[in-house]
Amino acid sequence: TTPAAPKLRDAVSALPAYVPGRPAVAPDGRPAYKLSSNENPYPPLASVQEVLREAVGSVNRYPDMSAAALVREIAAFHAVPVECVATGTGSVGVLQQVVQATCGPGDEVVFAWRSFEAYPIVVQISGASAVPVPLAADEGHDLDAMLAAVTPRTRLVLLCTPNNPTGTTIATNALARFLAAVPSDVLVVVDEAYTEFVRDADAADGVAAFREHANVAVLRTFSKAYGLAGLRVGYALAAPPVAAALRATAVPFGVSGLAQAAAIASLAARDELLERVEALVAERERVTAALRRQGWTLPDSSANFVWLRLGDRSAEFAAACDAVGVSVRPYGADGVRVTIGEREANDLFVQVAEAWLSR
Ligand code: PMP
């Protein structure tokens, strides 16, 4: 007889996989480009690399568990008290802390769908129930439907603006109406991973909402505009008791000394980094205009990616991109998300899109 296997929680055995963006494969000697993970195509600034080289000498020691210096810089940057800042292992780590701090079995978490694929996974791990609410026809959040989905069991609402993978934003007055109506004992997380890429004056400002509502927490990351995806550092701004709960549920020493040092250096070099963001925004607008000229319909993106609703032809389109050395991100039978990357990579994608329409 075979010995019994270790018992696993049902909620974990049934988890959907988190599918990371595929690496690009170069076709016969030509360059390969990864446009599948919303990464920043620019390498770290020389000043950030210098700080990292220095910090390497201390990796025999545990980092500052409270990330005090980084927390001070984040607090100063947003002009909020340090008590309102909690850091984590990427903003997805902070998201996990949020769910651990607010939810358990029997609780409900409302979020739009399709949105960031980690949402249903971290909710399911906690034992809480995911309540996905379909996006509106314009690919944006349907806040009325999300409000209607809130029940006495709802502990958490996740809003993603700009939304991954559609690039849509929530408007300022739509967020204000939502926050006025949602019960104040429900935590509303505004995930602003791509906020630096927003150029729409109507887009909601999560930090402003956090200043007005004790039940709003904002998630930010150093992975996208700041280009530190590989170092894993993000943070939340939240009311002091909420931020304290997020610190309590964090993995101890989850933000490495390298990550803390690089994040501090990146905040100091913010102006230089934002010039790169400006170039990526210009590329986004160039790509969007080219696709529309070709005849594609796509939502205005406020992030570093564009969204093509290709339905059941999504995998086929991704394969056509693979063939020219560009890896993009198909999402089931919904659509394909393409990160704005190097100009040559964007051009290859635009060429595939053009050829696709004239098949
Ligand atoms: N939120 C959103 C909306 C995202 O798209 C991502 C990255 N894909 C994250 C959070 C997590 O990013 P990180 O953990 O690198 O901060």
mmCIF file with all atom_site columns, N, CA and C and ligand atoms in Angstrom, residues 18 36-39 88-95 115-119 159-165 191-194 219-224 228-235 304-305 329 331 337, ligand 1:
data_model
loop_
_atom_site.group_PDB
_atom_site.id
_atom_site.type_symbol
_atom_site.label_atom_id
_atom_site.label_alt_id
_atom_site.label_comp_id
_atom_site.label_asym_id
_atom_site.label_entity_id
_atom_site.label_seq_id
_atom_site.pdbx_PDB_ins_code
_atom_site.Cartn_x
_atom_site.Cartn_y
_atom_site.Cartn_z
_atom_site.occupancy
_atom_site.B_iso_or_equiv
_atom_site.pdbx_formal_charge
_atom_site.auth_seq_id
_atom_site.auth_comp_id
_atom_site.auth_asym_id
_atom_site.auth_atom_id
_atom_site.pdbx_PDB_model_num
ATOM   1   N N  . TYR A 1 18  ? -0.908  31.041 -11.797 1.00 0.00 ? 18  TYR A N  1
ATOM   2   C CA . TYR A 1 18  ? -0.466  32.384 -12.217 1.00 0.00 ? 18  TYR A CA 1
ATOM   3   C C  . TYR A 1 18  ? 0.475   32.144 -13.386 1.00 0.00 ? 18  TYR A C  1
ATOM   4   N N  . SER A 1 36  ? 5.484   40.748 -22.887 1.00 0.00 ? 36  SER A N  1
ATOM   5   C CA . SER A 1 36  ? 4.431   39.931 -22.283 1.00 0.00 ? 36  SER A CA 1
ATOM   6   C C  . SER A 1 36  ? 4.281   40.137 -20.780 1.00 0.00 ? 36  SER A C  1
ATOM   7   N N  . SER A 1 37  ? 5.060   41.033 -20.160 1.00 0.00 ? 37  SER A N  1
ATOM   8   C CA . SER A 1 37  ? 4.967   41.179 -18.694 1.00 0.00 ? 37  SER A CA 1
ATOM   9   C C  . SER A 1 37  ? 4.911   42.623 -18.218 1.00 0.00 ? 37  SER A C  1
ATOM   10  N N  . ASN A 1 38  ? 4.600   43.546 -19.128 1.00 0.00 ? 38  ASN A N  1
ATOM   11  C CA . ASN A 1 38  ? 4.510   44.970 -18.756 1.00 0.00 ? 38  ASN A CA 1
ATOM   12  C C  . ASN A 1 38  ? 5.760   45.476 -18.039 1.00 0.00 ? 38  ASN A C  1
ATOM   13  N N  . GLU A 1 39  ? 6.903   44.955 -18.484 1.00 0.00 ? 39  GLU A N  1
ATOM   14  C CA . GLU A 1 39  ? 8.164   45.418 -17.911 1.00 0.00 ? 39  GLU A CA 1
ATOM   15  C C  . GLU A 1 39  ? 8.605   46.704 -18.588 1.00 0.00 ? 39  GLU A C  1
ATOM   16  N N  . GLY A 1 88  ? 6.194   46.011 0.805   1.00 0.00 ? 88  GLY A N  1
ATOM   17  C CA . GLY A 1 88  ? 6.054   44.579 0.608   1.00 0.00 ? 88  GLY A CA 1
ATOM   18  C C  . GLY A 1 88  ? 6.849   44.089 -0.586  1.00 0.00 ? 88  GLY A C  1
ATOM   19  N N  . THR A 1 89  ? 6.817   42.773 -0.761  1.00 0.00 ? 89  THR A N  1
ATOM   20  C CA . THR A 1 89  ? 7.569   42.103 -1.815  1.00 0.00 ? 89  THR A CA 1
ATOM   21  C C  . THR A 1 89  ? 6.862   42.290 -3.153  1.00 0.00 ? 89  THR A C  1
ATOM   22  N N  . GLY A 1 90  ? 7.077   43.451 -3.763  1.00 0.00 ? 90  GLY A N  1
ATOM   23  C CA . GLY A 1 90  ? 6.296   43.839 -4.933  1.00 0.00 ? 90  GLY A CA 1
ATOM   24  C C  . GLY A 1 90  ? 4.914   44.242 -4.473  1.00 0.00 ? 90  GLY A C  1
ATOM   25  N N  . SER A 1 91  ? 4.169   44.954 -5.320  1.00 0.00 ? 91  SER A N  1
ATOM   26  C CA . SER A 1 91  ? 2.827   45.324 -4.876  1.00 0.00 ? 91  SER A CA 1
ATOM   27  C C  . SER A 1 91  ? 1.928   44.098 -4.801  1.00 0.00 ? 91  SER A C  1
ATOM   28  N N  . VAL A 1 92  ? 2.317   43.010 -5.492  1.00 0.00 ? 92  VAL A N  1
ATOM   29  C CA . VAL A 1 92  ? 1.533   41.783 -5.353  1.00 0.00 ? 92  VAL A CA 1
ATOM   30  C C  . VAL A 1 92  ? 1.733   41.195 -3.949  1.00 0.00 ? 92  VAL A C  1
ATOM   31  N N  . GLY A 1 93  ? 2.926   41.402 -3.395  1.00 0.00 ? 93  GLY A N  1
ATOM   32  C CA . GLY A 1 93  ? 3.148   41.001 -2.002  1.00 0.00 ? 93  GLY A CA 1
ATOM   33  C C  . GLY A 1 93  ? 2.294   41.823 -1.055  1.00 0.00 ? 93  GLY A C  1
ATOM   34  N N  . VAL A 1 94  ? 2.222   43.120 -1.313  1.00 0.00 ? 94  VAL A N  1
ATOM   35  C CA . VAL A 1 94  ? 1.391   43.993 -0.468  1.00 0.00 ? 94  VAL A CA 1
ATOM   36  C C  . VAL A 1 94  ? -0.081  43.603 -0.609  1.00 0.00 ? 94  VAL A C  1
ATOM   37  N N  . LEU A 1 95  ? -0.467  43.254 -1.829  1.00 0.00 ? 95  LEU A N  1
ATOM   38  C CA . LEU A 1 95  ? -1.851  42.812 -2.056  1.00 0.00 ? 95  LEU A CA 1
ATOM   39  C C  . LEU A 1 95  ? -2.167  41.572 -1.214  1.00 0.00 ? 95  LEU A C  1
ATOM   40  N N  . SER A 1 115 ? -9.207  41.537 -14.875 1.00 0.00 ? 115 SER A N  1
ATOM   41  C CA . SER A 1 115 ? -8.273  42.478 -14.297 1.00 0.00 ? 115 SER A CA 1
ATOM   42  C C  . SER A 1 115 ? -7.003  41.706 -13.965 1.00 0.00 ? 115 SER A C  1
ATOM   43  N N  . PHE A 1 116 ? -6.198  42.224 -13.062 1.00 0.00 ? 116 PHE A N  1
ATOM   44  C CA . PHE A 1 116 ? -4.910  41.602 -12.733 1.00 0.00 ? 116 PHE A CA 1
ATOM   45  C C  . PHE A 1 116 ? -5.134  40.165 -12.267 1.00 0.00 ? 116 PHE A C  1
ATOM   46  N N  . GLU A 1 117 ? -4.434  39.240 -12.913 1.00 0.00 ? 117 GLU A N  1
ATOM   47  C CA . GLU A 1 117 ? -4.746  37.823 -12.692 1.00 0.00 ? 117 GLU A CA 1
ATOM   48  C C  . GLU A 1 117 ? -4.398  37.323 -11.299 1.00 0.00 ? 117 GLU A C  1
ATOM   49  N N  . ALA A 1 118 ? -3.611  38.076 -10.543 1.00 0.00 ? 118 ALA A N  1
ATOM   50  C CA . ALA A 1 118 ? -3.304  37.647 -9.167  1.00 0.00 ? 118 ALA A CA 1
ATOM   51  C C  . ALA A 1 118 ? -4.517  37.799 -8.244  1.00 0.00 ? 118 ALA A C  1
ATOM   52  N N  . TYR A 1 119 ? -5.473  38.672 -8.592  1.00 0.00 ? 119 TYR A N  1
ATOM   53  C CA . TYR A 1 119 ? -6.588  38.930 -7.665  1.00 0.00 ? 119 TYR A CA 1
ATOM   54  C C  . TYR A 1 119 ? -7.319  37.651 -7.246  1.00 0.00 ? 119 TYR A C  1
ATOM   55  N N  . LEU A 1 159 ? -9.945  47.800 -6.877  1.00 0.00 ? 159 LEU A N  1
ATOM   56  C CA . LEU A 1 159 ? -10.119 48.606 -8.086  1.00 0.00 ? 159 LEU A CA 1
ATOM   57  C C  . LEU A 1 159 ? -8.751  48.750 -8.740  1.00 0.00 ? 159 LEU A C  1
ATOM   58  N N  . CYS A 1 160 ? -8.684  48.539 -10.017 1.00 0.00 ? 160 CYS A N  1
ATOM   59  C CA . CYS A 1 160 ? -7.402  48.584 -10.723 1.00 0.00 ? 160 CYS A CA 1
ATOM   60  C C  . CYS A 1 160 ? -7.457  49.691 -11.758 1.00 0.00 ? 160 CYS A C  1
ATOM   61  N N  . THR A 1 161 ? -6.701  50.775 -11.523 1.00 0.00 ? 161 THR A N  1
ATOM   62  C CA . THR A 1 161 ? -6.728  51.896 -12.453 1.00 0.00 ? 161 THR A CA 1
ATOM   63  C C  . THR A 1 161 ? -5.342  52.495 -12.616 1.00 0.00 ? 161 THR A C  1
ATOM   64  N N  . PRO A 1 162 ? -4.773  52.454 -13.829 1.00 0.00 ? 162 PRO A N  1
ATOM   65  C CA . PRO A 1 162 ? -5.280  51.815 -15.042 1.00 0.00 ? 162 PRO A CA 1
ATOM   66  C C  . PRO A 1 162 ? -5.439  50.303 -14.841 1.00 0.00 ? 162 PRO A C  1
ATOM   67  N N  . ASN A 1 163 ? -6.456  49.774 -15.548 1.00 0.00 ? 163 ASN A N  1
ATOM   68  C CA . ASN A 1 163 ? -6.739  48.345 -15.385 1.00 0.00 ? 163 ASN A CA 1
ATOM   69  C C  . ASN A 1 163 ? -5.804  47.498 -16.243 1.00 0.00 ? 163 ASN A C  1
ATOM   70  N N  . ASN A 1 164 ? -5.219  46.493 -15.607 1.00 0.00 ? 164 ASN A N  1
ATOM   71  C CA . ASN A 1 164 ? -4.478  45.471 -16.331 1.00 0.00 ? 164 ASN A CA 1
ATOM   72  C C  . ASN A 1 164 ? -5.470  44.356 -16.625 1.00 0.00 ? 164 ASN A C  1
ATOM   73  N N  . PRO A 1 165 ? -5.743  43.970 -17.874 1.00 0.00 ? 165 PRO A N  1
ATOM   74  C CA . PRO A 1 165 ? -4.982  44.243 -19.098 1.00 0.00 ? 165 PRO A CA 1
ATOM   75  C C  . PRO A 1 165 ? -5.604  45.250 -20.067 1.00 0.00 ? 165 PRO A C  1
ATOM   76  N N  . ASP A 1 191 ? -5.508  49.951 -6.900  1.00 0.00 ? 191 ASP A N  1
ATOM   77  C CA . ASP A 1 191 ? -4.230  49.435 -7.387  1.00 0.00 ? 191 ASP A CA 1
ATOM   78  C C  . ASP A 1 191 ? -3.759  50.343 -8.526  1.00 0.00 ? 191 ASP A C  1
ATOM   79  N N  . GLU A 1 192 ? -2.714  51.114 -8.228  1.00 0.00 ? 192 GLU A N  1
ATOM   80  C CA . GLU A 1 192 ? -2.210  52.093 -9.191  1.00 0.00 ? 192 GLU A CA 1
ATOM   81  C C  . GLU A 1 192 ? -0.836  51.712 -9.727  1.00 0.00 ? 192 GLU A C  1
ATOM   82  N N  . ALA A 1 193 ? -0.654  50.445 -10.067 1.00 0.00 ? 193 ALA A N  1
ATOM   83  C CA . ALA A 1 193 ? 0.662   49.971 -10.521 1.00 0.00 ? 193 ALA A CA 1
ATOM   84  C C  . ALA A 1 193 ? 1.191   50.764 -11.720 1.00 0.00 ? 193 ALA A C  1
ATOM   85  N N  . TYR A 1 194 ? 0.270   51.277 -12.542 1.00 0.00 ? 194 TYR A N  1
ATOM   86  C CA . TYR A 1 194 ? 0.677   51.947 -13.797 1.00 0.00 ? 194 TYR A CA 1
ATOM   87  C C  . TYR A 1 194 ? 0.415   53.443 -13.773 1.00 0.00 ? 194 TYR A C  1
ATOM   88  N N  . LEU A 1 219 ? -2.249  51.057 -3.746  1.00 0.00 ? 219 LEU A N  1
ATOM   89  C CA . LEU A 1 219 ? -1.077  50.208 -4.008  1.00 0.00 ? 219 LEU A CA 1
ATOM   90  C C  . LEU A 1 219 ? -0.218  50.849 -5.079  1.00 0.00 ? 219 LEU A C  1
ATOM   91  N N  . ARG A 1 220 ? 1.060   50.932 -4.829  1.00 0.00 ? 220 ARG A N  1
ATOM   92  C CA . ARG A 1 220 ? 2.022   51.451 -5.810  1.00 0.00 ? 220 ARG A CA 1
ATOM   93  C C  . ARG A 1 220 ? 3.186   50.465 -5.912  1.00 0.00 ? 220 ARG A C  1
ATOM   94  N N  . THR A 1 221 ? 3.918   50.560 -7.026  1.00 0.00 ? 221 THR A N  1
ATOM   95  C CA . THR A 1 221 ? 5.030   49.632 -7.228  1.00 0.00 ? 221 THR A CA 1
ATOM   96  C C  . THR A 1 221 ? 6.239   50.326 -7.835  1.00 0.00 ? 221 THR A C  1
ATOM   97  N N  . PHE A 1 222 ? 7.404   49.766 -7.575  1.00 0.00 ? 222 PHE A N  1
ATOM   98  C CA . PHE A 1 222 ? 8.633   50.218 -8.236  1.00 0.00 ? 222 PHE A CA 1
ATOM   99  C C  . PHE A 1 222 ? 8.923   49.377 -9.484  1.00 0.00 ? 222 PHE A C  1
ATOM   100 N N  . SER A 1 223 ? 8.018   48.473 -9.840  1.00 0.00 ? 223 SER A N  1
ATOM   101 C CA . SER A 1 223 ? 8.287   47.525 -10.928 1.00 0.00 ? 223 SER A CA 1
ATOM   102 C C  . SER A 1 223 ? 8.094   48.090 -12.322 1.00 0.00 ? 223 SER A C  1
ATOM   103 N N  . LYS A 1 224 ? 7.241   49.073 -12.475 1.00 0.00 ? 224 LYS A N  1
ATOM   104 C CA . LYS A 1 224 ? 6.827   49.479 -13.826 1.00 0.00 ? 224 LYS A CA 1
ATOM   105 C C  . LYS A 1 224 ? 7.548   50.758 -14.260 1.00 0.00 ? 224 LYS A C  1
ATOM   106 N N  . LEU A 1 228 ? 12.093  48.442 -11.719 1.00 0.00 ? 228 LEU A N  1
ATOM   107 C CA . LEU A 1 228 ? 12.777  47.549 -10.774 1.00 0.00 ? 228 LEU A CA 1
ATOM   108 C C  . LEU A 1 228 ? 12.011  46.232 -10.569 1.00 0.00 ? 228 LEU A C  1
ATOM   109 N N  . ALA A 1 229 ? 11.377  45.728 -11.626 1.00 0.00 ? 229 ALA A N  1
ATOM   110 C CA . ALA A 1 229 ? 10.525  44.539 -11.484 1.00 0.00 ? 229 ALA A CA 1
ATOM   111 C C  . ALA A 1 229 ? 11.274  43.368 -10.832 1.00 0.00 ? 229 ALA A C  1
ATOM   112 N N  . GLY A 1 230 ? 12.545  43.226 -11.172 1.00 0.00 ? 230 GLY A N  1
ATOM   113 C CA . GLY A 1 230 ? 13.305  42.075 -10.668 1.00 0.00 ? 230 GLY A CA 1
ATOM   114 C C  . GLY A 1 230 ? 13.678  42.182 -9.199  1.00 0.00 ? 230 GLY A C  1
ATOM   115 N N  . LEU A 1 231 ? 13.519  43.361 -8.608  1.00 0.00 ? 231 LEU A N  1
ATOM   116 C CA . LEU A 1 231 ? 13.917  43.512 -7.205  1.00 0.00 ? 231 LEU A CA 1
ATOM   117 C C  . LEU A 1 231 ? 12.766  43.313 -6.226  1.00 0.00 ? 231 LEU A C  1
ATOM   118 N N  . ARG A 1 232 ? 11.530  43.368 -6.703  1.00 0.00 ? 232 ARG A N  1
ATOM   119 C CA . ARG A 1 232 ? 10.345  43.064 -5.902  1.00 0.00 ? 232 ARG A CA 1
ATOM   120 C C  . ARG A 1 232 ? 10.153  44.042 -4.742  1.00 0.00 ? 232 ARG A C  1
ATOM   121 N N  . VAL A 1 233 ? 9.670   45.232 -5.052  1.00 0.00 ? 233 VAL A N  1
ATOM   122 C CA . VAL A 1 233 ? 9.344   46.173 -3.981  1.00 0.00 ? 233 VAL A CA 1
ATOM   123 C C  . VAL A 1 233 ? 8.152   47.029 -4.383  1.00 0.00 ? 233 VAL A C  1
ATOM   124 N N  . GLY A 1 234 ? 7.167   47.073 -3.487  1.00 0.00 ? 234 GLY A N  1
ATOM   125 C CA . GLY A 1 234 ? 5.976   47.888 -3.680  1.00 0.00 ? 234 GLY A CA 1
ATOM   126 C C  . GLY A 1 234 ? 5.516   48.385 -2.325  1.00 0.00 ? 234 GLY A C  1
ATOM   127 N N  . TYR A 1 235 ? 4.464   49.207 -2.335  1.00 0.00 ? 235 TYR A N  1
ATOM   128 C CA . TYR A 1 235 ? 3.988   49.715 -1.048  1.00 0.00 ? 235 TYR A CA 1
ATOM   129 C C  . TYR A 1 235 ? 2.519   50.060 -1.111  1.00 0.00 ? 235 TYR A C  1
ATOM   130 N N  . ASN A 1 304 ? 1.331   51.042 -19.751 1.00 0.00 ? 304 ASN A N  1
ATOM   131 C CA . ASN A 1 304 ? 2.427   50.762 -20.674 1.00 0.00 ? 304 ASN A CA 1
ATOM   132 C C  . ASN A 1 304 ? 2.130   49.523 -21.511 1.00 0.00 ? 304 ASN A C  1
ATOM   133 N N  . PHE A 1 305 ? 0.878   49.403 -21.935 1.00 0.00 ? 305 PHE A N  1
ATOM   134 C CA . PHE A 1 305 ? 0.480   48.269 -22.781 1.00 0.00 ? 305 PHE A CA 1
ATOM   135 C C  . PHE A 1 305 ? -0.784  48.650 -23.534 1.00 0.00 ? 305 PHE A C  1
ATOM   136 N N  . ARG A 1 329 ? 0.999   38.699 -24.646 1.00 0.00 ? 329 ARG A N  1
ATOM   137 C CA . ARG A 1 329 ? 0.267   37.959 -23.621 1.00 0.00 ? 329 ARG A CA 1
ATOM   138 C C  . ARG A 1 329 ? -1.185  37.688 -24.033 1.00 0.00 ? 329 ARG A C  1
ATOM   139 N N  . TYR A 1 331 ? -4.863  36.191 -23.312 1.00 0.00 ? 331 TYR A N  1
ATOM   140 C CA . TYR A 1 331 ? -5.668  35.835 -22.125 1.00 0.00 ? 331 TYR A CA 1
ATOM   141 C C  . TYR A 1 331 ? -6.868  35.026 -22.588 1.00 0.00 ? 331 TYR A C  1
ATOM   142 N N  . ARG A 1 337 ? -2.768  41.213 -24.655 1.00 0.00 ? 337 ARG A N  1
ATOM   143 C CA . ARG A 1 337 ? -2.164  42.417 -24.095 1.00 0.00 ? 337 ARG A CA 1
ATOM   144 C C  . ARG A 1 337 ? -0.726  42.506 -24.601 1.00 0.00 ? 337 ARG A C  1
HETATM 145 N N1 . PMP B 2 .   ? -0.976  45.361 -9.849  1.00 0.00 ? 1   PMP B N1 1
HETATM 146 C C1 . PMP B 2 .   ? -1.149  45.305 -11.160 1.00 0.00 ? 1   PMP B C1 1
HETATM 147 C C2 . PMP B 2 .   ? -2.383  45.895 -11.742 1.00 0.00 ? 1   PMP B C2 1
HETATM 148 C C3 . PMP B 2 .   ? -0.207  44.690 -11.977 1.00 0.00 ? 1   PMP B C3 1
HETATM 149 O O1 . PMP B 2 .   ? -0.409  44.608 -13.292 1.00 0.00 ? 1   PMP B O1 1
HETATM 150 C C4 . PMP B 2 .   ? 0.955   44.149 -11.397 1.00 0.00 ? 1   PMP B C4 1
HETATM 151 C C5 . PMP B 2 .   ? 2.042   43.491 -12.221 1.00 0.00 ? 1   PMP B C5 1
HETATM 152 N N2 . PMP B 2 .   ? 1.658   42.712 -13.259 1.00 0.00 ? 1   PMP B N2 1
HETATM 153 C C6 . PMP B 2 .   ? 1.076   44.235 -10.029 1.00 0.00 ? 1   PMP B C6 1
HETATM 154 C C7 . PMP B 2 .   ? 0.104   44.848 -9.277  1.00 0.00 ? 1   PMP B C7 1
HETATM 155 C C8 . PMP B 2 .   ? 2.212   43.619 -9.283  1.00 0.00 ? 1   PMP B C8 1
HETATM 156 O O2 . PMP B 2 .   ? 3.439   44.148 -9.617  1.00 0.00 ? 1   PMP B O2 1
HETATM 157 P P1 . PMP B 2 .   ? 4.653   44.005 -8.614  1.00 0.00 ? 1   PMP B P1 1
HETATM 158 O O3 . PMP B 2 .   ? 4.370   42.874 -7.702  1.00 0.00 ? 1   PMP B O3 1
HETATM 159 O O4 . PMP B 2 .   ? 5.823   43.758 -9.494  1.00 0.00 ? 1   PMP B O4 1
HETATM 160 O O5 . PMP B 2 .   ? 4.719   45.307 -7.888  1.00 0.00 ? 1   PMP B O5 1
#
